[in-house]
Amino acid sequence: MIGWLEPVIPHLKALHVIALALWVGGLFGLPVMLARHDPAIGQADFTRIRLASHISYVWVITPAAVTAIVAGTWLIFLREVFVPWMFAKLVFVALLIGFHAWIGHHIVKVGETDGRHEPPGPRLPLLLLLVPVLTILTLVLLKPELGEIPLPGWLTEPRGRQLPVSDVPRW
Ligand code: HEM
């Protein structure tokens, strides 16, 4: 641990939690907003809901996602959490990022196709979102002992060979 950075950790963690609350909260709200992109609601309401989802995605939810990921990455190194539950958490964070991109794809589509693109109804996306969010929260709050990450033997045993000699000069 870099000693002089220790006082930064609680602030970084607070930033991480605030940003991820905005991010995940936004990801729950967007499918509901997307489902209201129905031309039957009239031009003025359609424009309003389209702008609201576009602006919140671009100016609030995506910056919150970037902030949560950057703060979380710093926390890994400052708290030295190089442990299996953290790697498992990162797999589910990758799913969350995929979900974020999928919702963004639908926001662009409804904006660019004059109401001809039918976004998914809210139920399936909300159910899909619950899986990574609940798994991440369980992992991070319980910090379970997941044992060793199973690696093939040839990755964990010395092969008895000379390491390649580097041409990079040593200072
Ligand atoms: C790339 C993305 C992420 C990274 C690198 C990351 C990394 C971290 C790290 C290193 C900690 C500190 C753990 C500790 O002090 O023991 C932490 C805390 C936390 N993370 Fe994340 N995280 C990410 C995304 C998320 C997401 C998407 C969620 C929720 C859905 C989340 C929920 C939390 C919570 C609730 C804490 C506080 C846990 C505690 O203090 O006990 N994180 N994160």
PDB file of C-alpha atoms and ligand atoms in Angstrom:
ATOM      1  CA  MET A   1       0.000   0.000   0.000  1.00  0.00           C
ATOM      2  CA  ILE A   2       1.223   3.472  -0.856  1.00  0.00           C
ATOM      3  CA  GLY A   3       1.150   4.851   2.717  1.00  0.00           C
ATOM      4  CA  TRP A   4       0.625   8.532   1.981  1.00  0.00           C
ATOM      5  CA  LEU A   5      -2.430   7.729  -0.183  1.00  0.00           C
ATOM      6  CA  GLU A   6      -4.201   5.932   2.688  1.00  0.00           C
ATOM      7  CA  PRO A   7      -6.343   8.958   3.743  1.00  0.00           C
ATOM      8  CA  VAL A   8      -7.692   9.105   0.151  1.00  0.00           C
ATOM      9  CA  ILE A   9      -9.287   5.613   0.392  1.00  0.00           C
ATOM     10  CA  PRO A  10     -12.532   6.529   2.260  1.00  0.00           C
ATOM     11  CA  HIS A  11     -13.148   9.441  -0.154  1.00  0.00           C
ATOM     12  CA  LEU A  12     -12.488   7.223  -3.157  1.00  0.00           C
ATOM     13  CA  LYS A  13     -14.837   4.574  -1.781  1.00  0.00           C
ATOM     14  CA  ALA A  14     -17.548   7.194  -1.194  1.00  0.00           C
ATOM     15  CA  LEU A  15     -17.069   8.450  -4.765  1.00  0.00           C
ATOM     16  CA  HIS A  16     -17.254   4.834  -6.029  1.00  0.00           C
ATOM     17  CA  VAL A  17     -20.508   4.125  -4.173  1.00  0.00           C
ATOM     18  CA  ILE A  18     -22.180   7.438  -5.154  1.00  0.00           C
ATOM     19  CA  ALA A  19     -21.190   6.971  -8.814  1.00  0.00           C
ATOM     20  CA  LEU A  20     -22.351   3.361  -8.945  1.00  0.00           C
ATOM     21  CA  ALA A  21     -25.684   4.270  -7.296  1.00  0.00           C
ATOM     22  CA  LEU A  22     -26.218   6.814 -10.104  1.00  0.00           C
ATOM     23  CA  TRP A  23     -25.031   4.337 -12.745  1.00  0.00           C
ATOM     24  CA  VAL A  24     -27.078   1.339 -11.613  1.00  0.00           C
ATOM     25  CA  GLY A  25     -30.092   3.505 -10.712  1.00  0.00           C
ATOM     26  CA  GLY A  26     -29.940   4.969 -14.222  1.00  0.00           C
ATOM     27  CA  LEU A  27     -29.701   1.504 -15.780  1.00  0.00           C
ATOM     28  CA  PHE A  28     -32.914   0.559 -13.958  1.00  0.00           C
ATOM     29  CA  GLY A  29     -34.655   3.761 -15.083  1.00  0.00           C
ATOM     30  CA  LEU A  30     -33.657   3.713 -18.765  1.00  0.00           C
ATOM     31  CA  PRO A  31     -35.553   0.530 -19.812  1.00  0.00           C
ATOM     32  CA  VAL A  32     -38.720   2.028 -18.292  1.00  0.00           C
ATOM     33  CA  MET A  33     -38.140   5.277 -20.229  1.00  0.00           C
ATOM     34  CA  LEU A  34     -37.299   3.332 -23.399  1.00  0.00           C
ATOM     35  CA  ALA A  35     -40.558   1.394 -23.180  1.00  0.00           C
ATOM     36  CA  ARG A  36     -42.407   4.743 -23.313  1.00  0.00           C
ATOM     37  CA  HIS A  37     -40.905   5.519 -26.743  1.00  0.00           C
ATOM     38  CA  ASP A  38     -44.200   4.774 -28.436  1.00  0.00           C
ATOM     39  CA  PRO A  39     -45.218   7.056 -31.354  1.00  0.00           C
ATOM     40  CA  ALA A  40     -48.816   6.656 -30.128  1.00  0.00           C
ATOM     41  CA  ILE A  41     -48.074   9.040 -27.222  1.00  0.00           C
ATOM     42  CA  GLY A  42     -47.877  11.982 -29.656  1.00  0.00           C
ATOM     43  CA  GLN A  43     -45.024  13.992 -31.173  1.00  0.00           C
ATOM     44  CA  ALA A  44     -44.436  16.397 -28.274  1.00  0.00           C
ATOM     45  CA  ASP A  45     -44.318  13.665 -25.579  1.00  0.00           C
ATOM     46  CA  PHE A  46     -42.220  11.411 -27.828  1.00  0.00           C
ATOM     47  CA  THR A  47     -39.663  14.206 -28.315  1.00  0.00           C
ATOM     48  CA  ARG A  48     -39.610  14.928 -24.576  1.00  0.00           C
ATOM     49  CA  ILE A  49     -39.017  11.292 -23.507  1.00  0.00           C
ATOM     50  CA  ARG A  50     -36.441  10.810 -26.278  1.00  0.00           C
ATOM     51  CA  LEU A  51     -34.472  13.866 -25.172  1.00  0.00           C
ATOM     52  CA  ALA A  52     -34.736  12.915 -21.499  1.00  0.00           C
ATOM     53  CA  SER A  53     -33.352   9.406 -22.090  1.00  0.00           C
ATOM     54  CA  HIS A  54     -30.641  10.661 -24.469  1.00  0.00           C
ATOM     55  CA  ILE A  55     -29.448  13.425 -22.113  1.00  0.00           C
ATOM     56  CA  SER A  56     -29.497  11.249 -18.997  1.00  0.00           C
ATOM     57  CA  TYR A  57     -27.594   8.469 -20.802  1.00  0.00           C
ATOM     58  CA  VAL A  58     -24.923  10.754 -22.253  1.00  0.00           C
ATOM     59  CA  TRP A  59     -24.497  13.336 -19.488  1.00  0.00           C
ATOM     60  CA  VAL A  60     -25.307  11.467 -16.266  1.00  0.00           C
ATOM     61  CA  ILE A  61     -25.308   7.660 -16.512  1.00  0.00           C
ATOM     62  CA  THR A  62     -22.258   7.142 -18.754  1.00  0.00           C
ATOM     63  CA  PRO A  63     -20.063   9.638 -16.814  1.00  0.00           C
ATOM     64  CA  ALA A  64     -21.224   7.955 -13.569  1.00  0.00           C
ATOM     65  CA  ALA A  65     -20.200   4.556 -15.022  1.00  0.00           C
ATOM     66  CA  VAL A  66     -16.758   5.877 -15.977  1.00  0.00           C
ATOM     67  CA  THR A  67     -16.325   7.460 -12.516  1.00  0.00           C
ATOM     68  CA  ALA A  68     -17.369   4.219 -10.732  1.00  0.00           C
ATOM     69  CA  ILE A  69     -14.961   2.156 -12.853  1.00  0.00           C
ATOM     70  CA  VAL A  70     -11.997   4.550 -12.469  1.00  0.00           C
ATOM     71  CA  ALA A  71     -12.527   4.907  -8.682  1.00  0.00           C
ATOM     72  CA  GLY A  72     -13.001   1.112  -8.345  1.00  0.00           C
ATOM     73  CA  THR A  73      -9.802   0.424 -10.302  1.00  0.00           C
ATOM     74  CA  TRP A  74      -7.832   2.777  -8.012  1.00  0.00           C
ATOM     75  CA  LEU A  75      -9.361   1.025  -4.985  1.00  0.00           C
ATOM     76  CA  ILE A  76      -8.151  -2.385  -6.211  1.00  0.00           C
ATOM     77  CA  PHE A  77      -4.533  -1.205  -6.057  1.00  0.00           C
ATOM     78  CA  LEU A  78      -4.828   0.962  -2.937  1.00  0.00           C
ATOM     79  CA  ARG A  79      -6.661  -1.746  -0.937  1.00  0.00           C
ATOM     80  CA  GLU A  80      -4.677  -4.541  -2.634  1.00  0.00           C
ATOM     81  CA  VAL A  81      -7.774  -6.675  -3.201  1.00  0.00           C
ATOM     82  CA  PHE A  82      -6.171  -9.164  -5.592  1.00  0.00           C
ATOM     83  CA  VAL A  83      -8.533 -11.924  -4.447  1.00  0.00           C
ATOM     84  CA  PRO A  84     -10.881 -14.336  -6.263  1.00  0.00           C
ATOM     85  CA  TRP A  85     -14.164 -12.648  -5.232  1.00  0.00           C
ATOM     86  CA  MET A  86     -12.907  -9.391  -6.777  1.00  0.00           C
ATOM     87  CA  PHE A  87     -12.063 -11.129 -10.076  1.00  0.00           C
ATOM     88  CA  ALA A  88     -15.515 -12.775 -10.015  1.00  0.00           C
ATOM     89  CA  LYS A  89     -17.020  -9.316  -9.396  1.00  0.00           C
ATOM     90  CA  LEU A  90     -15.165  -7.938 -12.428  1.00  0.00           C
ATOM     91  CA  VAL A  91     -16.720 -10.640 -14.643  1.00  0.00           C
ATOM     92  CA  PHE A  92     -20.193  -9.430 -13.608  1.00  0.00           C
ATOM     93  CA  VAL A  93     -19.146  -5.765 -13.990  1.00  0.00           C
ATOM     94  CA  ALA A  94     -18.255  -6.681 -17.603  1.00  0.00           C
ATOM     95  CA  LEU A  95     -21.850  -7.956 -18.024  1.00  0.00           C
ATOM     96  CA  LEU A  96     -23.124  -4.660 -16.594  1.00  0.00           C
ATOM     97  CA  ILE A  97     -21.014  -2.726 -19.105  1.00  0.00           C
ATOM     98  CA  GLY A  98     -22.458  -4.920 -21.890  1.00  0.00           C
ATOM     99  CA  PHE A  99     -25.976  -4.102 -20.645  1.00  0.00           C
ATOM    100  CA  HIS A 100     -25.081  -0.384 -20.578  1.00  0.00           C
ATOM    101  CA  ALA A 101     -23.927  -0.576 -24.213  1.00  0.00           C
ATOM    102  CA  TRP A 102     -27.053  -2.532 -25.249  1.00  0.00           C
ATOM    103  CA  ILE A 103     -29.341   0.138 -23.744  1.00  0.00           C
ATOM    104  CA  GLY A 104     -27.253   2.842 -25.475  1.00  0.00           C
ATOM    105  CA  HIS A 105     -27.751   1.019 -28.784  1.00  0.00           C
ATOM    106  CA  HIS A 106     -31.555   1.181 -28.353  1.00  0.00           C
ATOM    107  CA  ILE A 107     -31.427   4.873 -27.384  1.00  0.00           C
ATOM    108  CA  VAL A 108     -29.517   5.666 -30.591  1.00  0.00           C
ATOM    109  CA  LYS A 109     -31.864   3.488 -32.675  1.00  0.00           C
ATOM    110  CA  VAL A 110     -35.091   5.130 -31.459  1.00  0.00           C
ATOM    111  CA  GLY A 111     -33.490   8.529 -32.048  1.00  0.00           C
ATOM    112  CA  GLU A 112     -32.317   7.796 -35.577  1.00  0.00           C
ATOM    113  CA  THR A 113     -35.282   5.896 -36.986  1.00  0.00           C
ATOM    114  CA  ASP A 114     -38.168   8.363 -36.397  1.00  0.00           C
ATOM    115  CA  GLY A 115     -40.042   6.043 -34.034  1.00  0.00           C
ATOM    116  CA  ARG A 116     -39.752   3.016 -36.365  1.00  0.00           C
ATOM    117  CA  HIS A 117     -37.486   1.099 -33.951  1.00  0.00           C
ATOM    118  CA  GLU A 118     -39.372  -0.761 -31.265  1.00  0.00           C
ATOM    119  CA  PRO A 119     -37.305  -0.845 -28.036  1.00  0.00           C
ATOM    120  CA  PRO A 120     -37.593  -3.859 -25.687  1.00  0.00           C
ATOM    121  CA  GLY A 121     -40.350  -3.756 -23.061  1.00  0.00           C
ATOM    122  CA  PRO A 122     -39.100  -3.013 -19.539  1.00  0.00           C
ATOM    123  CA  ARG A 123     -39.558  -6.476 -17.979  1.00  0.00           C
ATOM    124  CA  LEU A 124     -36.840  -8.500 -19.706  1.00  0.00           C
ATOM    125  CA  PRO A 125     -34.118  -5.802 -19.401  1.00  0.00           C
ATOM    126  CA  LEU A 126     -34.945  -5.233 -15.719  1.00  0.00           C
ATOM    127  CA  LEU A 127     -34.757  -8.983 -15.001  1.00  0.00           C
ATOM    128  CA  LEU A 128     -31.486  -9.259 -16.958  1.00  0.00           C
ATOM    129  CA  LEU A 129     -30.045  -6.336 -14.998  1.00  0.00           C
ATOM    130  CA  LEU A 130     -30.918  -7.848 -11.619  1.00  0.00           C
ATOM    131  CA  VAL A 131     -28.548 -10.794 -12.213  1.00  0.00           C
ATOM    132  CA  PRO A 132     -25.218  -8.871 -12.359  1.00  0.00           C
ATOM    133  CA  VAL A 133     -26.290  -6.221  -9.838  1.00  0.00           C
ATOM    134  CA  LEU A 134     -27.373  -8.712  -7.132  1.00  0.00           C
ATOM    135  CA  THR A 135     -24.329 -10.917  -7.772  1.00  0.00           C
ATOM    136  CA  ILE A 136     -21.910  -7.960  -7.548  1.00  0.00           C
ATOM    137  CA  LEU A 137     -23.508  -6.680  -4.333  1.00  0.00           C
ATOM    138  CA  THR A 138     -23.425 -10.187  -2.790  1.00  0.00           C
ATOM    139  CA  LEU A 139     -19.754 -10.623  -3.712  1.00  0.00           C
ATOM    140  CA  VAL A 140     -18.644  -7.199  -2.530  1.00  0.00           C
ATOM    141  CA  LEU A 141     -20.606  -7.168   0.720  1.00  0.00           C
ATOM    142  CA  LEU A 142     -20.004 -10.798   1.779  1.00  0.00           C
ATOM    143  CA  LYS A 143     -16.471 -11.010   0.346  1.00  0.00           C
ATOM    144  CA  PRO A 144     -16.768 -14.841   0.209  1.00  0.00           C
ATOM    145  CA  GLU A 145     -13.707 -17.074   0.407  1.00  0.00           C
ATOM    146  CA  LEU A 146     -13.745 -18.550  -3.106  1.00  0.00           C
ATOM    147  CA  GLY A 147     -10.498 -20.485  -2.725  1.00  0.00           C
ATOM    148  CA  GLU A 148      -7.942 -20.602  -5.495  1.00  0.00           C
ATOM    149  CA  ILE A 149      -8.719 -19.658  -9.081  1.00  0.00           C
ATOM    150  CA  PRO A 150      -8.470 -23.024 -10.919  1.00  0.00           C
ATOM    151  CA  LEU A 151      -5.552 -22.766 -13.344  1.00  0.00           C
ATOM    152  CA  PRO A 152      -4.116 -25.549 -15.535  1.00  0.00           C
ATOM    153  CA  GLY A 153      -0.969 -27.130 -14.048  1.00  0.00           C
ATOM    154  CA  TRP A 154       1.291 -25.907 -16.860  1.00  0.00           C
ATOM    155  CA  LEU A 155       0.527 -22.308 -15.817  1.00  0.00           C
ATOM    156  CA  THR A 156       1.468 -22.832 -12.173  1.00  0.00           C
ATOM    157  CA  GLU A 157       4.596 -25.042 -12.446  1.00  0.00           C
ATOM    158  CA  PRO A 158       8.088 -24.009 -13.580  1.00  0.00           C
ATOM    159  CA  ARG A 159       8.841 -25.412 -17.026  1.00  0.00           C
ATOM    160  CA  GLY A 160      12.593 -25.770 -16.403  1.00  0.00           C
ATOM    161  CA  ARG A 161      13.474 -23.471 -19.292  1.00  0.00           C
ATOM    162  CA  GLN A 162      15.652 -20.353 -19.458  1.00  0.00           C
ATOM    163  CA  LEU A 163      13.684 -17.094 -19.430  1.00  0.00           C
ATOM    164  CA  PRO A 164      14.188 -15.087 -22.639  1.00  0.00           C
ATOM    165  CA  VAL A 165      17.120 -12.658 -22.386  1.00  0.00           C
ATOM    166  CA  SER A 166      15.821  -9.126 -22.783  1.00  0.00           C
ATOM    167  CA  ASP A 167      17.587  -6.522 -24.914  1.00  0.00           C
ATOM    168  CA  VAL A 168      16.143  -3.742 -22.787  1.00  0.00           C
ATOM    169  CA  PRO A 169      19.033  -1.958 -21.022  1.00  0.00           C
ATOM    170  CA  ARG A 170      18.924  -1.939 -17.199  1.00  0.00           C
ATOM    171  CA  TRP A 171      19.436   1.298 -15.358  1.00  0.00           C
TER     172      TRP A 171
HETATM  173  C1  HEM B   1     -14.810  -1.913 -12.913  1.00  0.00           C
HETATM  174  C2  HEM B   1     -15.715  -1.705 -11.959  1.00  0.00           C
HETATM  175  C3  HEM B   1     -15.477  -1.849 -10.474  1.00  0.00           C
HETATM  176  C4  HEM B   1     -14.293  -2.004  -9.784  1.00  0.00           C
HETATM  177  C5  HEM B   1     -12.887  -2.082 -10.357  1.00  0.00           C
HETATM  178  C6  HEM B   1     -14.622  -2.060  -8.380  1.00  0.00           C
HETATM  179  C7  HEM B   1     -13.710  -2.213  -7.332  1.00  0.00           C
HETATM  180  C8  HEM B   1     -14.017  -2.045  -5.992  1.00  0.00           C
HETATM  181  C9  HEM B   1     -13.053  -2.090  -4.915  1.00  0.00           C
HETATM  182  C10 HEM B   1     -11.573  -2.381  -5.066  1.00  0.00           C
HETATM  183  C11 HEM B   1     -13.724  -1.872  -3.752  1.00  0.00           C
HETATM  184  C12 HEM B   1     -13.122  -1.814  -2.349  1.00  0.00           C
HETATM  185  C13 HEM B   1     -13.249  -3.181  -1.709  1.00  0.00           C
HETATM  186  C14 HEM B   1     -12.693  -3.199  -0.316  1.00  0.00           C
HETATM  187  O1  HEM B   1     -12.356  -2.147   0.216  1.00  0.00           O
HETATM  188  O2  HEM B   1     -12.586  -4.284   0.259  1.00  0.00           O
HETATM  189  C15 HEM B   1     -15.114  -1.674  -4.082  1.00  0.00           C
HETATM  190  C16 HEM B   1     -16.113  -1.412  -3.172  1.00  0.00           C
HETATM  191  C17 HEM B   1     -17.443  -1.501  -3.471  1.00  0.00           C
HETATM  192  N1  HEM B   1     -17.987  -1.747  -4.710  1.00  0.00           N
HETATM  193 FE1  HEM B   1     -17.004  -1.830  -6.466  1.00  0.00          FE
HETATM  194  N2  HEM B   1     -15.986  -1.965  -8.227  1.00  0.00           N
HETATM  195  C18 HEM B   1     -16.546  -1.836  -9.491  1.00  0.00           C
HETATM  196  C19 HEM B   1     -17.890  -1.734  -9.778  1.00  0.00           C
HETATM  197  C20 HEM B   1     -18.896  -1.877  -8.843  1.00  0.00           C
HETATM  198  C21 HEM B   1     -20.299  -2.037  -9.156  1.00  0.00           C
HETATM  199  C22 HEM B   1     -20.883  -2.023 -10.570  1.00  0.00           C
HETATM  200  C23 HEM B   1     -20.965  -2.184  -7.963  1.00  0.00           C
HETATM  201  C24 HEM B   1     -22.427  -2.392  -7.674  1.00  0.00           C
HETATM  202  C25 HEM B   1     -23.329  -2.804  -8.521  1.00  0.00           C
HETATM  203  C26 HEM B   1     -19.976  -2.081  -6.906  1.00  0.00           C
HETATM  204  C27 HEM B   1     -20.263  -2.112  -5.559  1.00  0.00           C
HETATM  205  C28 HEM B   1     -19.356  -1.831  -4.566  1.00  0.00           C
HETATM  206  C29 HEM B   1     -19.704  -1.613  -3.162  1.00  0.00           C
HETATM  207  C30 HEM B   1     -21.117  -1.631  -2.573  1.00  0.00           C
HETATM  208  C31 HEM B   1     -18.501  -1.397  -2.485  1.00  0.00           C
HETATM  209  C32 HEM B   1     -18.316  -1.115  -0.973  1.00  0.00           C
HETATM  210  C33 HEM B   1     -18.003  -2.424  -0.284  1.00  0.00           C
HETATM  211  C34 HEM B   1     -17.471  -2.282   1.111  1.00  0.00           C
HETATM  212  O3  HEM B   1     -16.944  -1.255   1.466  1.00  0.00           O
HETATM  213  O4  HEM B   1     -17.579  -3.260   1.866  1.00  0.00           O
HETATM  214  N3  HEM B   1     -18.728  -1.908  -7.486  1.00  0.00           N
HETATM  215  N4  HEM B   1     -15.265  -1.809  -5.454  1.00  0.00           N
END
